[in-house]
XYZ file of C-alpha atoms in Angstrom:
287
model
C 32.520 22.615 -9.890
C 35.784 24.519 -9.995
C 37.983 24.918 -6.968
C 36.893 28.448 -6.127
C 33.989 30.709 -6.909
C 36.026 33.085 -9.052
C 36.897 30.530 -11.720
C 35.018 29.364 -14.773
C 33.508 26.056 -15.752
C 36.566 24.395 -17.246
C 34.873 21.152 -18.191
C 32.330 20.977 -20.963
C 29.409 18.615 -21.067
C 30.464 15.090 -20.178
C 31.552 13.289 -23.288
C 30.516 16.139 -25.567
C 34.035 17.069 -26.628
C 34.716 13.501 -27.687
C 31.652 13.496 -29.890
C 33.383 15.760 -32.346
C 34.406 12.474 -33.879
C 37.180 11.355 -36.123
C 34.989 11.878 -39.179
C 35.307 15.658 -38.731
C 38.978 15.408 -39.645
C 38.081 14.023 -43.082
C 35.655 16.791 -44.035
C 36.744 18.614 -47.132
C 35.443 21.957 -45.810
C 36.015 23.098 -42.231
C 32.887 23.120 -40.133
C 31.848 25.973 -37.877
C 32.916 25.372 -34.293
C 30.344 23.760 -32.063
C 29.051 25.271 -28.860
C 31.407 23.036 -26.881
C 34.417 24.200 -28.886
C 33.393 27.844 -28.538
C 33.032 27.389 -24.799
C 36.538 25.894 -24.636
C 37.906 28.845 -26.616
C 36.280 31.178 -24.120
C 37.804 29.300 -21.210
C 41.230 29.532 -22.826
C 40.849 33.286 -23.381
C 39.730 33.783 -19.779
C 42.731 31.813 -18.556
C 45.126 34.255 -20.222
C 43.247 37.298 -18.945
C 41.409 38.231 -22.159
C 38.070 38.655 -20.403
C 36.218 40.555 -23.156
C 37.287 37.940 -25.706
C 36.136 35.164 -23.392
C 32.710 36.800 -23.025
C 32.389 36.990 -26.801
C 33.208 33.298 -27.238
C 30.746 32.281 -24.522
C 28.007 34.392 -26.086
C 28.682 32.742 -29.440
C 28.528 29.334 -27.781
C 25.197 30.182 -26.183
C 23.746 31.402 -29.478
C 24.981 28.283 -31.247
C 23.450 26.150 -28.495
C 20.062 27.868 -28.825
C 20.136 27.669 -32.609
C 20.970 23.977 -32.419
C 17.783 23.290 -30.503
C 15.583 24.622 -33.295
C 13.799 22.191 -35.623
C 15.829 21.418 -38.718
C 19.206 22.142 -37.134
C 22.222 20.259 -38.468
C 22.457 16.761 -37.072
C 25.320 15.899 -34.763
C 25.819 19.483 -33.549
C 23.088 19.712 -30.954
C 21.847 18.157 -27.777
C 18.305 17.255 -26.947
C 16.773 20.462 -25.542
C 15.626 18.805 -22.330
C 18.546 16.440 -21.872
C 20.747 16.746 -18.780
C 23.735 17.416 -21.042
C 22.009 20.350 -22.734
C 20.888 21.904 -19.482
C 24.325 21.426 -17.919
C 26.015 23.169 -20.853
C 23.569 26.059 -20.746
C 24.066 26.521 -16.979
C 27.842 26.438 -17.415
C 27.739 29.091 -20.153
C 25.553 31.457 -18.140
C 27.776 31.113 -15.073
C 30.866 31.738 -17.170
C 29.202 34.807 -18.674
C 28.381 36.077 -15.192
C 32.026 35.749 -14.190
C 33.214 37.360 -17.416
C 30.846 40.307 -17.058
C 31.990 40.823 -13.478
C 35.586 40.980 -14.720
C 34.695 43.494 -17.436
C 32.716 45.681 -15.006
C 29.243 44.956 -16.378
C 27.485 44.011 -13.145
C 23.987 44.414 -14.624
C 24.543 41.727 -17.267
C 26.343 39.543 -14.715
C 23.290 39.638 -12.456
C 20.972 38.821 -15.350
C 23.028 35.763 -16.256
C 22.816 34.543 -12.658
C 19.072 35.158 -12.583
C 18.614 32.879 -15.605
C 20.334 30.048 -13.726
C 18.408 30.741 -10.506
C 15.136 30.705 -12.428
C 15.848 27.064 -13.242
C 17.363 26.271 -9.836
C 16.769 28.892 -7.107
C 19.262 27.175 -4.792
C 22.190 27.103 -7.227
C 25.059 28.088 -4.917
C 27.369 29.366 -7.637
C 24.665 31.487 -9.268
C 23.712 32.984 -5.892
C 27.341 33.745 -5.054
C 28.069 35.493 -8.351
C 24.698 37.241 -8.203
C 25.683 38.564 -4.773
C 28.969 39.825 -6.229
C 26.992 41.661 -8.920
C 24.616 43.164 -6.334
C 27.598 44.315 -4.291
C 29.036 46.090 -7.339
C 25.622 47.719 -7.890
C 25.463 48.763 -4.194
C 22.375 46.619 -3.703
C 23.674 45.433 -0.356
C 20.447 43.993 1.043
C 19.903 41.898 -2.106
C 23.478 40.647 -1.895
C 23.043 39.625 1.727
C 19.834 37.784 0.905
C 21.482 35.869 -1.932
C 24.327 34.751 0.322
C 22.027 33.226 2.902
C 22.545 29.470 3.022
C 25.225 29.380 0.317
C 28.042 28.353 2.654
C 25.881 25.703 4.331
C 24.810 24.262 0.978
C 28.401 23.747 -0.183
C 30.800 21.088 1.069
C 33.801 23.015 -0.230
C 35.715 24.875 2.533
C 37.016 27.363 -0.036
C 33.449 28.245 -0.980
C 32.490 28.818 2.647
C 35.535 31.064 3.133
C 34.691 33.020 -0.012
C 31.128 33.551 1.179
C 32.426 34.828 4.523
C 34.718 37.361 2.867
C 32.012 38.546 0.509
C 29.524 38.885 3.353
C 32.002 41.096 5.225
C 32.218 43.417 2.224
C 28.418 43.506 1.941
C 27.984 44.470 5.595
C 30.682 47.109 5.324
C 28.718 48.607 2.426
C 25.518 48.538 4.472
C 27.240 50.415 7.305
C 28.598 53.008 4.894
C 25.135 53.576 3.419
C 23.638 53.957 6.898
C 26.338 56.484 7.815
C 25.646 58.541 4.702
C 21.913 58.551 5.419
C 22.548 59.754 8.970
C 24.667 62.579 7.569
C 21.769 63.576 5.313
C 19.496 63.676 8.355
C 21.944 65.863 10.266
C 22.229 68.334 7.391
C 18.462 68.587 7.118
C 18.246 69.064 10.870
C 20.732 71.927 10.712
C 18.795 73.519 7.848
C 15.537 73.249 9.789
C 16.945 75.382 12.614
C 17.868 78.126 10.159
C 21.636 77.705 10.560
C 24.150 75.977 8.341
C 26.751 73.728 9.886
C 29.662 75.600 11.455
C 27.873 78.961 11.861
C 27.234 80.718 15.155
C 23.603 81.380 16.159
C 22.308 84.915 15.647
C 20.615 85.796 18.921
C 20.192 83.598 21.955
C 22.835 81.667 23.802
C 25.054 78.927 22.472
C 23.604 76.502 25.029
C 20.053 77.185 23.847
C 21.098 76.762 20.245
C 22.867 73.469 21.039
C 19.801 72.166 22.865
C 17.541 73.109 19.985
C 19.847 71.498 17.447
C 20.035 68.322 19.522
C 16.239 68.088 19.602
C 15.967 68.575 15.849
C 18.725 66.047 15.137
C 17.050 63.505 17.408
C 13.805 64.028 15.527
C 15.414 63.349 12.155
C 17.447 60.426 13.498
C 14.187 58.710 14.456
C 12.794 59.047 10.951
C 13.265 56.635 8.061
C 16.635 57.477 6.406
C 15.313 56.525 2.956
C 12.402 58.959 3.313
C 14.781 61.719 4.409
C 17.050 61.064 1.425
C 14.078 61.206 -0.985
C 12.884 64.486 0.555
C 16.369 65.931 0.131
C 16.414 64.941 -3.538
C 13.009 66.584 -4.102
C 14.134 69.807 -2.404
C 17.315 69.887 -4.495
C 15.341 69.435 -7.720
C 12.918 72.239 -6.749
C 15.829 74.594 -6.031
C 17.461 73.733 -9.359
C 14.185 74.335 -11.235
C 13.801 77.778 -9.601
C 17.370 78.674 -10.539
C 16.778 77.613 -14.152
C 13.691 79.861 -14.328
C 15.688 82.829 -13.020
C 18.426 82.180 -15.581
C 15.900 82.035 -18.441
C 14.326 85.324 -17.362
C 17.739 86.988 -17.092
C 18.845 85.747 -20.523
C 15.578 86.528 -22.355
C 14.456 89.807 -24.022
C 13.213 92.620 -21.760
C 9.522 92.722 -21.022
C 7.507 95.298 -23.116
C 6.517 98.557 -21.447
C 2.852 98.696 -20.457
C 0.503 100.746 -22.697
C -1.914 103.023 -20.810
C -5.201 103.613 -22.649
C -7.250 106.680 -21.696
C -10.886 107.552 -22.307
C -11.733 110.672 -24.320
C -12.626 112.565 -21.206
C -9.160 112.004 -19.842
C -7.349 113.270 -22.965
C -5.714 116.703 -23.059
C -7.584 119.539 -24.858
C -5.518 119.221 -28.051
C -5.998 115.501 -28.163
C -9.759 115.820 -27.703
C -9.879 118.137 -30.710
C -8.005 115.679 -32.878
C -10.286 112.893 -31.752
C -13.392 114.952 -32.594
C -12.022 115.763 -36.052
C -11.366 112.107 -36.693
C -14.840 111.092 -35.648
C -16.382 113.751 -37.913
C -14.331 112.489 -40.837
C -15.468 108.948 -40.254
C -19.108 110.082 -40.092
C -18.743 111.900 -43.421
C -17.159 108.887 -45.028
C -13.785 110.595 -45.378
């Protein structure tokens, strides 16, 4: 484990780096770097602030590690798929990728990397901590708080406990901000329900009566589920936008055709009835 949660796994698999062997130096053709070497290159890039480059190296190391576990892979470049060394390397790579993705602003991929580790070990403190960081970036505050539960108690490192405390403060601040925004949505809907927009004077009635009515409406919406209110607001906005789009299409389209009024023969003027009779006679004669 590194000294603080923000770092990367500096050490590779125990003894793995030494297994590169002296015989590799006598190869006539250079061999492709192993997963351990690629991981070390990623750590070096991360150390100098090249986060995107580090992520690329760690992804290459992970692919090389998976390929090495296939039947027929080159001997001496792989670990046994179920060995502790193999599982430790894989965990280290996923945690490093989570940290790298957090640094590059890709919180979705960071969370996925943590979820892979937690699938194997649901109580992995480092995976839960970095997963909580990803959830915080995604504004999934409740998920972040849940992930942080028990992390500080499970670690003997005081720095880890302090980091969890700071992160939890940020999560709860985000929860409060979300709650405030939802209350504002409820207040706006309450004002709309009374027929007045915020900041306008009531038309008719006294200011005291209007204030009392508004207070009752606001209390009603405050007692409702903020998430349901927010969803209702989104639906109303979409309906208003759809109506506006229909009006715009009608305004931009061609004018509607004038209606054609058809009359019976009895309703035709005298001259028109004569023409109609002549036409019917011609049709009867075959003309």
